[in-house]
Short mmCIF file of C-alpha atoms (C1' of nucleotides) in Angstrom, two decimals:
data_model
loop_
_atom_site.label_atom_id
_atom_site.label_comp_id
_atom_site.label_asym_id
_atom_site.label_seq_id
_atom_site.Cartn_x
_atom_site.Cartn_y
_atom_site.Cartn_z
CA MET A 303 -147.62 -59.27 54.41
CA LEU A 304 -146.28 -58.77 57.88
CA PRO A 305 -148.69 -57.81 60.66
CA ILE A 306 -148.25 -54.22 61.79
CA THR A 307 -148.16 -55.42 65.38
CA ILE A 308 -144.67 -56.87 65.04
CA PHE A 309 -143.41 -53.49 63.89
CA ARG A 310 -144.85 -51.99 67.06
CA THR A 311 -143.57 -54.55 69.51
CA ASP A 312 -140.01 -54.91 68.30
CA PRO A 313 -139.15 -52.36 65.62
CA ASP A 314 -135.38 -52.72 66.04
CA LEU A 315 -135.42 -56.45 65.50
CA VAL A 316 -137.70 -56.14 62.48
CA GLU A 317 -135.51 -53.48 60.96
CA LYS A 318 -132.41 -55.61 61.50
CA ARG A 319 -133.97 -58.71 59.99
CA LEU A 320 -135.17 -56.74 57.00
CA ALA A 321 -131.68 -55.34 56.58
CA ASP A 322 -130.34 -58.91 56.60
CA LYS A 323 -132.57 -59.50 53.64
CA GLY A 324 -131.26 -56.43 51.87
CA GLU A 325 -134.35 -54.33 52.50
CA THR A 326 -133.15 -50.82 53.18
CA SER A 327 -136.30 -48.77 53.58
CA ALA A 328 -136.78 -47.53 57.11
CA ILE A 329 -139.76 -48.59 59.13
CA ALA A 330 -140.03 -45.42 61.20
CA PRO A 331 -142.47 -43.86 58.72
CA LEU A 332 -144.65 -46.94 59.02
CA LEU A 333 -144.79 -46.62 62.77
CA GLU A 334 -145.55 -42.94 62.45
CA LEU A 335 -148.45 -43.75 60.13
CA ASP A 336 -149.68 -46.45 62.47
CA GLN A 337 -149.54 -44.04 65.38
CA GLN A 338 -151.60 -41.46 63.50
CA ILE A 339 -154.11 -44.08 62.47
CA ARG A 340 -154.63 -45.27 66.02
CA GLN A 341 -155.00 -41.78 67.40
CA LEU A 342 -157.47 -40.81 64.72
CA THR A 343 -159.37 -44.06 65.24
CA THR A 344 -159.85 -43.29 68.90
CA GLU A 345 -161.13 -39.80 68.17
CA LEU A 346 -163.46 -41.13 65.52
CA ASN A 347 -164.71 -43.85 67.84
CA ASN A 348 -165.76 -41.28 70.38
CA MET A 349 -167.56 -39.18 67.83
CA ARG A 350 -169.30 -42.21 66.37
CA ALA A 351 -170.35 -43.38 69.81
CA GLU A 352 -171.99 -40.03 70.35
CA ARG A 353 -173.71 -40.13 67.01
CA ASN A 354 -174.99 -43.63 67.64
CA SER A 355 -176.42 -42.89 71.06
CA THR A 356 -177.99 -39.64 69.90
CA SER A 357 -179.52 -41.36 66.89
CA GLU A 358 -181.15 -43.83 69.21
CA GLU A 359 -182.44 -40.95 71.30
CA ILE A 360 -183.88 -39.32 68.20
CA ALA A 361 -185.57 -42.55 67.20
CA ARG A 362 -187.08 -42.82 70.67
CA LEU A 363 -188.38 -39.25 70.55
CA LYS A 364 -189.83 -39.75 67.09
CA ARG A 365 -191.65 -42.84 68.23
CA ALA A 366 -193.08 -40.86 71.12
CA GLN A 367 -194.18 -38.19 68.62
CA ALA A 368 -191.89 -35.70 70.37
CA ASP A 369 -189.81 -32.98 68.73
CA ALA A 370 -186.14 -33.75 67.99
CA GLY A 371 -185.30 -30.70 65.92
CA ASP A 372 -182.47 -29.40 68.10
CA MET A 373 -180.78 -32.73 68.28
CA ILE A 374 -180.98 -33.19 64.54
CA THR A 375 -179.36 -29.86 63.81
CA SER A 376 -176.47 -30.48 66.21
CA MET A 377 -176.04 -33.97 64.83
CA ARG A 378 -175.78 -32.51 61.37
CA ARG A 379 -172.61 -30.72 62.40
CA LEU A 380 -171.14 -33.79 64.10
CA SER A 381 -171.81 -35.92 61.05
CA GLU A 382 -169.96 -33.45 58.87
CA ARG A 383 -166.93 -33.68 61.13
CA ILE A 384 -167.07 -37.47 61.21
CA LYS A 385 -167.20 -37.60 57.43
CA GLY A 386 -164.12 -35.42 57.16
CA GLU A 387 -162.13 -37.48 59.65
CA GLU A 388 -163.20 -40.73 58.03
CA GLY A 389 -161.76 -39.51 54.76
CA ARG A 390 -158.47 -38.71 56.43
CA LEU A 391 -158.39 -42.09 58.15
CA ALA A 392 -159.11 -43.98 54.94
CA GLU A 393 -156.29 -42.18 53.21
CA LEU A 394 -153.83 -43.05 55.99
CA GLN A 395 -154.92 -46.67 55.97
CA THR A 396 -154.49 -46.93 52.22
CA ARG A 397 -150.98 -45.57 52.55
CA LEU A 398 -150.08 -48.00 55.32
CA LYS A 399 -151.46 -50.96 53.42
CA ALA A 400 -149.61 -50.00 50.25
CA ALA A 401 -146.40 -49.69 52.23
CA LEU A 402 -146.87 -53.03 53.98
CA GLU A 403 -147.49 -54.80 50.67
CA LEU A 404 -144.00 -53.78 49.58
CA ILE A 405 -142.25 -55.06 52.72
CA PRO A 406 -140.72 -58.52 52.23
CA ASN A 407 -141.05 -61.42 54.63
CA LEU A 408 -138.54 -61.75 57.46
CA PRO A 409 -135.92 -64.48 57.24
CA HIS A 410 -136.32 -67.30 59.76
CA ALA A 411 -133.88 -67.36 62.67
CA SER A 412 -132.10 -70.39 61.24
CA VAL A 413 -131.27 -68.69 57.93
CA PRO A 414 -127.60 -67.83 57.51
CA VAL A 415 -127.04 -64.11 57.26
CA GLY A 416 -125.44 -63.08 54.01
CA LYS A 417 -125.49 -60.59 51.19
CA ASP A 418 -126.00 -62.51 47.96
CA GLU A 419 -125.72 -65.92 46.31
CA LYS A 420 -122.03 -66.14 47.20
CA ASP A 421 -123.05 -66.50 50.85
CA ASN A 422 -125.40 -69.41 50.29
CA VAL A 423 -124.47 -72.56 52.17
CA VAL A 424 -124.06 -75.91 50.47
CA VAL A 425 -125.93 -78.33 52.71
CA ARG A 426 -125.31 -81.58 50.85
CA HIS A 427 -124.40 -83.23 47.58
CA TRP A 428 -126.04 -86.27 46.09
CA GLY A 429 -124.35 -88.82 43.92
CA PRO A 430 -120.91 -88.73 42.43
CA ALA A 431 -120.18 -86.26 39.65
CA PRO A 432 -120.47 -88.18 36.37
CA ASP A 433 -117.14 -89.17 34.88
CA PHE A 434 -116.45 -89.22 31.14
CA ASP A 435 -113.64 -90.59 29.04
CA PHE A 436 -114.59 -88.72 25.88
CA LYS A 437 -115.03 -85.10 24.84
CA LEU A 438 -118.39 -83.77 25.98
CA GLU A 439 -120.80 -81.76 23.93
CA ASN A 440 -123.10 -79.16 25.42
CA HIS A 441 -126.85 -79.62 25.32
CA LEU A 442 -127.36 -77.15 22.48
CA ASP A 443 -125.10 -78.94 20.03
CA LEU A 444 -126.35 -82.32 21.14
CA GLY A 445 -130.02 -81.48 20.98
CA THR A 446 -129.75 -79.60 17.71
CA LYS A 447 -128.02 -82.56 16.02
CA LEU A 448 -130.68 -84.88 17.39
CA GLY A 449 -133.45 -82.55 16.23
CA LEU A 450 -134.96 -82.15 19.69
CA PHE A 451 -135.55 -78.42 19.48
CA ASP A 452 -135.25 -75.46 17.16
CA PHE A 453 -134.41 -72.13 18.75
CA ASP A 454 -134.21 -70.22 15.50
CA ARG A 455 -137.75 -71.04 14.55
CA GLY A 456 -138.94 -70.50 18.14
CA SER A 457 -137.55 -66.98 17.90
CA LYS A 458 -139.19 -66.45 14.55
CA ILE A 459 -142.55 -67.37 16.02
CA ALA A 460 -142.46 -65.60 19.36
CA GLY A 461 -139.05 -64.04 19.92
CA SER A 462 -136.01 -65.21 21.77
CA GLY A 463 -136.64 -67.09 24.97
CA PHE A 464 -139.57 -69.06 23.57
CA PRO A 465 -138.31 -72.56 22.85
CA LEU A 466 -139.73 -74.75 20.13
CA TYR A 467 -139.50 -78.43 20.93
CA THR A 468 -139.64 -80.74 17.96
CA GLY A 469 -140.22 -84.44 17.42
CA LEU A 470 -138.58 -86.56 20.10
CA GLY A 471 -137.72 -83.39 22.01
CA ALA A 472 -141.40 -82.53 22.31
CA ARG A 473 -142.12 -86.11 23.29
CA LEU A 474 -139.42 -86.03 25.94
CA GLU A 475 -140.72 -82.74 27.33
CA ARG A 476 -144.21 -84.14 27.64
CA GLY A 477 -142.78 -87.36 29.10
CA LEU A 478 -140.83 -85.49 31.76
CA ILE A 479 -143.93 -83.60 32.84
CA ASN A 480 -146.00 -86.76 33.02
CA PHE A 481 -143.31 -88.65 34.89
CA MET A 482 -143.02 -85.94 37.53
CA LEU A 483 -146.77 -85.54 37.98
CA ASP A 484 -147.23 -89.30 38.36
CA PHE A 485 -144.33 -89.42 40.79
CA HIS A 486 -145.83 -86.78 43.09
CA VAL A 487 -149.36 -88.11 42.87
CA GLU A 488 -148.12 -91.55 43.95
CA ARG A 489 -146.64 -89.87 47.00
CA GLY A 490 -149.77 -88.18 48.22
CA PHE A 491 -150.05 -84.95 46.26
CA THR A 492 -153.35 -84.04 44.63
CA GLU A 493 -153.01 -83.22 40.97
CA ILE A 494 -154.20 -79.82 39.78
CA PHE A 495 -154.39 -78.31 36.33
CA PRO A 496 -154.72 -74.59 37.00
CA PRO A 497 -155.49 -71.50 34.96
CA PHE A 498 -152.38 -70.00 33.38
CA MET A 499 -153.54 -66.45 33.89
CA THR A 500 -154.69 -64.87 37.11
CA ARG A 501 -156.23 -61.70 38.29
CA TYR A 502 -154.40 -59.05 40.22
CA GLU A 503 -155.42 -60.30 43.68
CA SER A 504 -154.09 -63.78 43.04
CA SER A 505 -150.66 -62.47 42.16
CA LEU A 506 -150.81 -60.22 45.19
CA THR A 507 -151.29 -63.25 47.44
CA THR A 508 -148.09 -64.95 46.42
CA GLY A 509 -146.06 -61.74 46.35
CA GLN A 510 -145.43 -61.08 42.66
CA LEU A 511 -147.58 -57.97 42.80
CA PRO A 512 -147.44 -55.11 43.35
CA LYS A 513 -143.66 -55.03 43.61
CA PHE A 514 -142.60 -57.16 40.65
CA ALA A 515 -145.14 -56.13 38.04
CA GLU A 516 -142.44 -55.50 35.46
CA ASP A 517 -141.47 -59.19 35.57
CA MET A 518 -144.92 -60.32 34.54
CA TYR A 519 -146.71 -60.53 31.22
CA ARG A 520 -150.00 -58.73 31.41
CA THR A 521 -152.86 -58.91 28.96
CA GLU A 522 -154.01 -55.50 27.92
CA PRO A 523 -157.76 -55.24 27.72
CA ASP A 524 -158.55 -57.76 30.44
CA GLU A 525 -155.83 -57.05 32.97
CA LEU A 526 -154.92 -60.66 33.53
CA TYR A 527 -151.42 -61.73 34.44
CA LEU A 528 -149.69 -64.73 32.90
CA ILE A 529 -148.43 -66.91 35.69
CA PRO A 530 -144.68 -67.08 36.32
CA THR A 531 -145.24 -70.34 38.21
CA ALA A 532 -148.14 -72.62 39.13
CA GLU A 533 -147.54 -71.47 42.70
CA VAL A 534 -149.77 -68.49 41.94
CA PRO A 535 -153.00 -70.21 40.92
CA VAL A 536 -152.52 -73.18 43.23
CA THR A 537 -151.85 -71.12 46.35
CA ASN A 538 -154.97 -69.12 45.54
CA ILE A 539 -157.12 -72.25 45.52
CA HIS A 540 -157.84 -71.51 49.17
CA ARG A 541 -157.78 -67.72 49.07
CA ASP A 542 -160.44 -66.24 51.38
CA GLU A 543 -161.19 -69.65 52.81
CA ILE A 544 -161.17 -71.11 56.30
CA LEU A 545 -160.06 -74.74 56.40
CA ASP A 546 -160.67 -77.07 59.31
CA GLU A 547 -157.49 -78.06 61.09
CA GLY A 548 -158.39 -81.67 60.29
CA GLU A 549 -158.16 -80.86 56.57
CA LEU A 550 -154.49 -79.95 56.95
CA PRO A 551 -152.00 -80.57 55.62
CA ARG A 552 -153.07 -80.32 51.99
CA PHE A 553 -150.57 -81.18 49.28
CA TYR A 554 -151.02 -80.20 45.64
CA THR A 555 -148.98 -80.73 42.53
CA ALA A 556 -149.56 -78.92 39.28
CA TYR A 557 -148.03 -78.68 35.87
CA SER A 558 -148.06 -75.31 34.22
CA ALA A 559 -146.31 -73.35 31.59
CA CYS A 560 -144.49 -70.45 33.25
CA PHE A 561 -144.11 -67.00 31.74
CA ARG A 562 -141.44 -64.56 32.83
CA ARG A 563 -140.42 -61.31 31.23
CA GLU A 564 -137.00 -61.52 32.90
CA ALA A 565 -136.80 -57.76 32.80
CA GLY A 566 -133.34 -56.58 33.71
CA SER A 567 -131.64 -59.87 32.96
CA TYR A 568 -130.91 -59.22 29.28
CA GLY A 569 -127.56 -60.57 28.22
CA LYS A 570 -127.49 -63.08 31.04
CA ASP A 571 -127.70 -66.77 30.18
CA THR A 572 -129.22 -65.91 26.83
CA ARG A 573 -128.09 -69.13 25.18
CA GLY A 574 -130.28 -72.20 25.00
CA PHE A 575 -132.43 -73.33 27.85
CA LEU A 576 -130.78 -71.58 30.74
CA ARG A 577 -133.12 -68.58 30.89
CA LEU A 578 -136.45 -68.46 29.07
CA HIS A 579 -139.59 -66.39 28.77
CA GLN A 580 -141.70 -69.51 28.67
CA PHE A 581 -140.93 -72.86 30.23
CA ASN A 582 -142.62 -75.85 31.81
CA LYS A 583 -142.60 -76.75 35.44
CA VAL A 584 -144.26 -79.14 37.84
CA GLU A 585 -144.89 -77.39 41.12
CA LEU A 586 -145.53 -78.64 44.65
CA VAL A 587 -147.63 -76.58 47.05
CA LYS A 588 -148.43 -77.28 50.69
CA PHE A 589 -150.96 -75.78 53.10
CA VAL A 590 -149.99 -76.72 56.64
CA ARG A 591 -150.44 -75.99 60.33
CA PRO A 592 -148.00 -73.33 61.51
CA ASP A 593 -146.29 -75.72 63.94
CA ASP A 594 -145.53 -78.14 61.13
CA SER A 595 -144.20 -75.84 58.46
CA TYR A 596 -140.49 -76.30 59.07
CA ASP A 597 -140.76 -80.08 59.12
CA GLU A 598 -142.83 -79.80 55.97
CA LEU A 599 -140.11 -77.74 54.33
CA GLU A 600 -137.64 -80.58 54.84
CA THR A 601 -139.99 -83.20 53.40
CA LEU A 602 -140.91 -80.89 50.54
CA THR A 603 -137.26 -80.51 49.66
CA ALA A 604 -136.78 -84.27 49.92
CA GLN A 605 -139.72 -84.76 47.58
CA ALA A 606 -138.15 -82.52 44.94
CA GLU A 607 -134.79 -84.21 45.45
CA ALA A 608 -136.39 -87.61 44.93
CA ILE A 609 -137.14 -86.64 41.33
CA LEU A 610 -133.49 -85.91 40.68
CA GLN A 611 -132.38 -89.07 42.47
CA THR A 612 -134.75 -91.19 40.44
CA LEU A 613 -133.31 -89.67 37.28
CA GLY A 614 -129.81 -90.32 38.59
CA LEU A 615 -128.64 -86.73 38.33
CA HIS A 616 -125.81 -85.36 40.41
CA TYR A 617 -127.06 -82.38 42.42
CA ARG A 618 -126.45 -80.24 45.47
CA VAL A 619 -128.71 -78.53 47.97
CA LEU A 620 -128.12 -74.93 48.97
CA GLU A 621 -129.53 -73.17 51.94
CA LEU A 622 -130.12 -69.61 50.80
CA CYS A 623 -128.64 -66.84 52.88
CA SER A 624 -130.84 -64.01 54.07
CA GLY A 625 -129.86 -61.68 51.25
CA ASP A 626 -130.67 -64.18 48.50
CA LEU A 627 -134.13 -65.12 49.79
CA SER A 628 -137.04 -64.20 47.59
CA PHE A 629 -139.51 -61.51 48.61
CA ALA A 630 -142.07 -63.80 50.24
CA ALA A 631 -139.82 -66.54 51.64
CA ALA A 632 -138.76 -67.00 55.25
CA LYS A 633 -136.46 -69.88 54.42
CA CYS A 634 -135.48 -71.55 51.19
CA TYR A 635 -133.46 -74.44 49.80
CA ASP A 636 -132.32 -74.40 46.19
CA LEU A 637 -131.64 -77.58 44.27
CA GLU A 638 -128.94 -77.33 41.65
CA ILE A 639 -128.10 -80.08 39.19
CA TRP A 640 -124.74 -80.56 37.58
CA ALA A 641 -124.53 -79.97 33.84
CA PRO A 642 -121.25 -81.58 32.81
CA GLY A 643 -121.24 -80.06 29.32
CA GLU A 644 -121.76 -76.55 30.58
CA GLU A 645 -119.69 -77.31 33.65
CA LYS A 646 -122.21 -75.42 35.69
CA TRP A 647 -124.62 -75.97 38.56
CA LEU A 648 -128.15 -75.22 37.36
CA GLU A 649 -130.99 -74.27 39.68
CA VAL A 650 -134.01 -76.46 39.03
CA SER A 651 -135.96 -76.00 42.22
CA SER A 652 -136.53 -73.57 45.06
CA CYS A 653 -138.27 -74.98 48.09
CA SER A 654 -139.58 -72.27 50.37
CA ASN A 655 -141.51 -71.80 53.54
CA PHE A 656 -143.52 -68.60 53.44
CA GLU A 657 -144.91 -69.06 56.92
CA SER A 658 -148.04 -66.88 57.13
CA PHE A 659 -146.79 -64.22 54.70
CA GLN A 660 -148.81 -65.38 51.71
CA ALA A 661 -151.69 -66.56 53.89
CA ARG A 662 -152.13 -63.03 55.22
CA ARG A 663 -152.06 -61.54 51.75
CA GLY A 664 -154.56 -64.06 50.48
CA ASN A 665 -156.57 -64.35 53.68
CA ILE A 666 -156.04 -68.11 53.84
CA ARG A 667 -156.94 -69.38 57.29
CA TYR A 668 -157.74 -72.47 59.30
CA ARG A 669 -159.83 -73.16 62.38
CA ARG A 670 -157.88 -74.68 65.25
CA GLU A 671 -159.33 -77.77 66.85
CA ALA A 672 -158.18 -76.89 70.36
CA ASP A 673 -159.83 -73.48 70.82
CA LYS A 674 -161.93 -73.16 67.64
CA LYS A 675 -160.15 -69.93 66.81
CA VAL A 676 -159.35 -68.88 63.28
CA ASP A 677 -155.71 -68.24 62.39
CA PHE A 678 -153.54 -67.94 59.30
CA LEU A 679 -152.05 -71.19 58.09
CA HIS A 680 -148.61 -71.59 56.55
CA THR A 681 -147.88 -72.11 52.87
CA LEU A 682 -144.88 -73.70 51.20
CA ASN A 683 -143.95 -74.51 47.68
CA GLY A 684 -141.16 -75.94 45.65
CA SER A 685 -140.51 -76.85 42.07
CA GLY A 686 -140.63 -80.53 41.46
CA VAL A 687 -139.02 -79.56 39.06
CA ALA A 688 -138.59 -77.13 36.16
CA THR A 689 -137.94 -78.89 32.86
CA PRO A 690 -135.52 -76.73 30.82
CA ARG A 691 -132.47 -77.07 32.98
CA LEU A 692 -133.46 -80.62 33.79
CA LEU A 693 -133.33 -81.32 30.07
CA VAL A 694 -129.90 -79.71 29.88
CA ALA A 695 -128.51 -81.91 32.64
CA LEU A 696 -130.16 -85.03 31.22
CA LEU A 697 -128.73 -84.55 27.76
CA GLU A 698 -125.29 -83.68 29.00
CA THR A 699 -125.14 -86.38 31.68
CA TYR A 700 -126.44 -89.24 29.57
CA GLN A 701 -124.69 -88.46 26.29
CA THR A 702 -122.59 -91.17 24.67
CA PRO A 703 -119.43 -90.89 22.56
CA ASP A 704 -121.45 -91.39 19.37
CA GLY A 705 -123.66 -88.38 20.03
CA THR A 706 -126.77 -90.19 21.18
CA VAL A 707 -128.41 -89.90 24.59
CA ARG A 708 -129.27 -92.88 26.75
CA LEU A 709 -132.46 -92.34 28.82
CA PRO A 710 -132.81 -93.17 32.52
CA GLU A 711 -134.88 -96.32 33.08
CA VAL A 712 -137.92 -94.49 34.53
CA LEU A 713 -138.31 -92.28 31.47
CA VAL A 714 -138.33 -95.11 28.93
CA PRO A 715 -142.08 -95.82 29.19
CA TYR A 716 -142.81 -92.09 28.95
CA VAL A 717 -140.76 -91.55 25.82
CA GLY A 718 -141.35 -94.91 24.22
CA GLN A 719 -137.71 -95.69 23.58
CA LYS A 720 -134.45 -96.32 25.42
CA GLU A 721 -132.37 -93.61 23.83
CA LEU A 722 -132.51 -90.43 21.81
CA LYS A 723 -130.85 -90.78 18.43
"C1'" G B 1084 -171.23 -59.78 21.92
"C1'" G B 1085 -176.93 -59.47 23.55
"C1'" A B 1086 -180.60 -60.12 27.75
"C1'" G B 1087 -181.56 -61.05 32.80
"C1'" A B 1088 -180.69 -62.43 38.16
"C1'" G B 1089 -177.82 -61.78 42.24
"C1'" G B 1090 -173.65 -60.66 45.94
"C1'" U B 1091 -175.98 -60.83 53.95
"C1'" G B 1092 -172.44 -64.48 59.75
"C1'" G B 1093 -168.68 -71.37 59.19
"C1'" C B 1094 -172.77 -72.73 55.49
"C1'" C B 1095 -177.98 -72.09 53.67
"C1'" G B 1096 -181.29 -68.24 53.89
"C1'" A B 1097 -184.92 -63.99 55.59
"C1'" G B 1098 -184.84 -58.77 55.98
"C1'" C B 1099 -184.51 -54.41 51.43
"C1'" U B 1100 -192.49 -49.53 52.74
"C1'" G B 1101 -184.75 -46.34 56.31
"C1'" G B 1102 -184.51 -46.09 63.41
"C1'" C B 1103 -184.21 -51.75 69.92
"C1'" U B 1104 -181.82 -56.24 63.16
"C1'" G B 1105 -174.99 -57.36 64.25
"C1'" A B 1106 -178.76 -59.04 61.63
"C1'" A B 1107 -185.16 -63.81 61.96
"C1'" G B 1108 -185.23 -69.06 60.78
"C1'" G B 1109 -182.51 -73.44 59.60
"C1'" C B 1110 -177.95 -76.38 59.22
"C1'" G B 1111 -173.33 -77.10 61.38
"C1'" C B 1112 -170.40 -76.69 65.79
"C1'" U B 1113 -169.58 -76.45 71.53
"C1'" C B 1114 -171.25 -77.54 76.49
"C1'" G B 1115 -175.30 -79.80 79.38
"C1'" C B 1116 -179.92 -82.88 80.10
"C1'" C B 1117 -182.29 -87.30 78.44
"C1'" U B 1118 -181.25 -92.43 76.47
"C1'" G B 1119 -178.35 -99.32 77.78
"C1'" C B 1120 -175.62 -97.62 72.77
"C1'" U B 1121 -176.74 -94.91 68.24
"C1'" A B 1122 -180.47 -91.96 66.31
"C1'" A B 1123 -184.21 -88.73 67.81
"C1'" G B 1124 -185.61 -85.14 71.55
"C1'" U B 1125 -184.33 -81.03 74.72
"C1'" G B 1126 -181.71 -76.42 77.34
"C1'" A B 1127 -177.90 -72.87 76.68
"C1'" G B 1128 -174.08 -70.91 73.78
"C1'" U B 1129 -171.77 -69.97 68.93
"C1'" A B 1130 -168.82 -63.87 63.50
"C1'" A B 1131 -164.45 -61.27 62.64
"C1'" G B 1132 -161.31 -57.05 63.08
"C1'" G B 1133 -159.75 -52.74 65.72
"C1'" G B 1134 -159.26 -49.01 69.77
"C1'" G B 1135 -159.39 -47.98 75.03
"C1'" U B 1136 -159.11 -49.76 80.11
"C1'" G B 1137 -157.26 -53.47 83.23
"C1'" U B 1138 -153.05 -55.53 82.73
"C1'" U B 1139 -151.43 -59.73 80.38
"C1'" G B 1140 -154.59 -62.88 77.75
"C1'" A B 1141 -160.30 -63.06 83.21
"C1'" G B 1142 -163.13 -59.26 82.33
"C1'" C B 1143 -165.21 -54.38 81.12
"C1'" C B 1144 -166.35 -50.17 77.62
"C1'" C B 1145 -166.50 -48.40 72.68
"C1'" C B 1146 -166.05 -48.55 67.29
"C1'" U B 1147 -166.11 -50.90 62.46
"C1'" U B 1148 -167.78 -54.65 59.15
"C1'" C B 1149 -174.46 -57.18 55.44
"C1'" C B 1150 -169.07 -57.23 47.73
"C1'" A B 1151 -166.17 -52.30 47.08
"C1'" G B 1152 -166.25 -46.97 46.52
"C1'" G B 1153 -169.25 -42.62 46.50
"C1'" G B 1154 -174.09 -40.04 47.46
"C1'" U B 1155 -178.92 -38.87 50.13
"C1'" U B 1156 -180.18 -38.61 55.61
"C1'" C B 1157 -179.82 -36.66 62.34
"C1'" G B 1158 -179.63 -42.07 61.18
"C1'" A B 1159 -178.74 -47.14 55.61
"C1'" A B 1160 -178.05 -54.25 55.10
"C1'" U B 1161 -182.38 -51.41 53.63
"C1'" C B 1162 -182.99 -45.53 48.98
"C1'" C B 1163 -179.63 -43.43 44.61
"C1'" C B 1164 -174.98 -43.67 41.49
"C1'" U B 1165 -170.38 -46.09 39.92
"C1'" G B 1166 -167.22 -50.22 39.87
"C1'" C B 1167 -165.91 -55.34 40.75
"C1'" C B 1168 -167.41 -60.30 41.01
"C1'" U B 1169 -170.71 -64.67 40.41
"C1'" C B 1170 -174.71 -67.16 38.09
"C1'" U B 1171 -178.64 -68.11 34.14
"C1'" C B 1172 -180.41 -67.78 29.03
"C1'" C B 1173 -179.21 -66.51 23.82
"C1'" G B 1174 -175.27 -65.85 20.14
"C1'" C B 1175 -170.22 -67.21 18.67
"C1'" C B 1176 -166.48 -70.81 19.37
"C1'" A B 1177 -162.17 -75.25 20.98
#
RNA sequence: GGAGAGGUGGCCGAGCUGGCUGAAGGCGCUCGCCUGCUAAGUGAGUAAGGGGUGUUGAGCCCCUUCCAGGGUUCGAAUCCCUGCCUCUCCGCCA
C-alpha cells in the first residue's frame, strides 16, 4: 500500500511511475476522494469539538444540580447531524482504502523502464553452459524411465498440475528441500515451518489479495487461502508488531508447498514440471531497516545464487524492467537456470525488495534507536529456490549417455547415493 | 461438535453502579539527581493517527482511536445487539 501523501505531493510523478509499471488507472479520482475526506473531516472536527465542550458544560451543570434542558435539546440536533456526516465520511474512507489496496508498488528509480519480459536486462551469467557430446533427453523422458515421477497417476489423484513423485524421485525432492534449508540455516537464516493456509488479512499483507484472488485456492466453509508461497505466512510473522531497531535485520527461511491456480495460463507450459498447481519451494524472507534494504536485496540474491552455484548449474540473473515487476515489488532480480534438454532458461527464483509496501499493508513496524519513533520497516524475499524447475535442470544437466543421472557432490548425502539409475 | 472466559497504551493490568479517565497502578524506556562502580533509591517525562495554523519539521489549536460494526444517550472503555479473534475445559482425532 502506498501512502496517500505521496499522491498529494507529487501526483504527476506517481502517475508516471505507475504507468511505467503498466498500471493505467488514473489517480485523479483518488485525489478527489482524498480532498473530500479532508474537507469533511474538518467540518466534522468542528462539530465534534462543539459537542465535546457542550457535553462538559452539561456535566458541570448536572453536578451543580442546575437545569440543562435547553442545551440537551440543541445537542440532540447536532448529534443527529454528526451521525449523518460520520456515515458519509466512513463510506468515503472505505472507498479510498479499497482503491489504494489495488494500486501496485512504485518501481525503484534504478529499475529499467520497459513493457514486458522482453525488456528485462541480463545482469550476469554464472558458469559455462554445459557441453554434451551425445544426444540429450528432456527431463520428462529421463525421469519417467528412471521412475522418479508419475504424472498420469498424479492427474488421476488430483488433476493435472499435481505431480506425484515416486521412489528415488520422492527421495530426491525431499533431499533437495533439506539441502537448501540446511544451506540457508548455516548462513544465518532462522528456519520456519509455517502454516500452509492463511486468513484473508495475511494474504492482503503480501499483496495477493484482494487483486489476485482468482489465482488462489480458497477453502469454502472456513475462508482460508492456500499459500502460493511461504512468503505469505512468513512475512506475516511480524504483522501488527513493532520490532526494536536492534532486532533488525531478521532473516527467515521456510520450506512450504505452494499452491497456485494459474488461472489464465491454461495451455502454457502444460508439460511436466514447468508450471504446476502444487510445488515445493524454500523461501527466504528478510525484515530490515529501510536504509539497508537495497544492500540486502543484493545479498539476498547472492544467497539464492549460492544454491545454484553449489549445485553447479549454469544460470543467469535478470533485472526485471518496470513493466514485468510484480504487484508488490519495487525492484526484483530473477534467477534463471539453463535446462539443456529443453533448451530453455527456467525461472527458479525472484528476489524482490518491497520497501515498505507490504509493511504498510501488514502494519509491520520498528522503533528507531535514534529518535524512538515508530516507522515501517522494509521487507524482502526471494526463492532459495523452487524445486520443480531445479529438478528439470539437474536431470538434464547431469544426465549421462546411458540414461542415468549423476548427482552433484553436495546432494549425495541427502539422497544416499551418487547417481540416479 | 459441546460449555465457559476474555479482547484496554511498548508490555502487564485496573476501570465496566455512563460525565475532569486518553485512560489508575506496575514494568520497560528517556533525561536528571544520588552512588567510587554496579545494584538499589529518587525527580520528571514517556501512545498512535489525522486535520487546521504557523510554516517547514519549534510550537499552538482541534479531532479520532480502550477488537470491529451497529444501537441506546445531550454524552459510552463503561449499557444493548451482531461479527471477528484469542484462551480454558470436555468430546473427537494425527
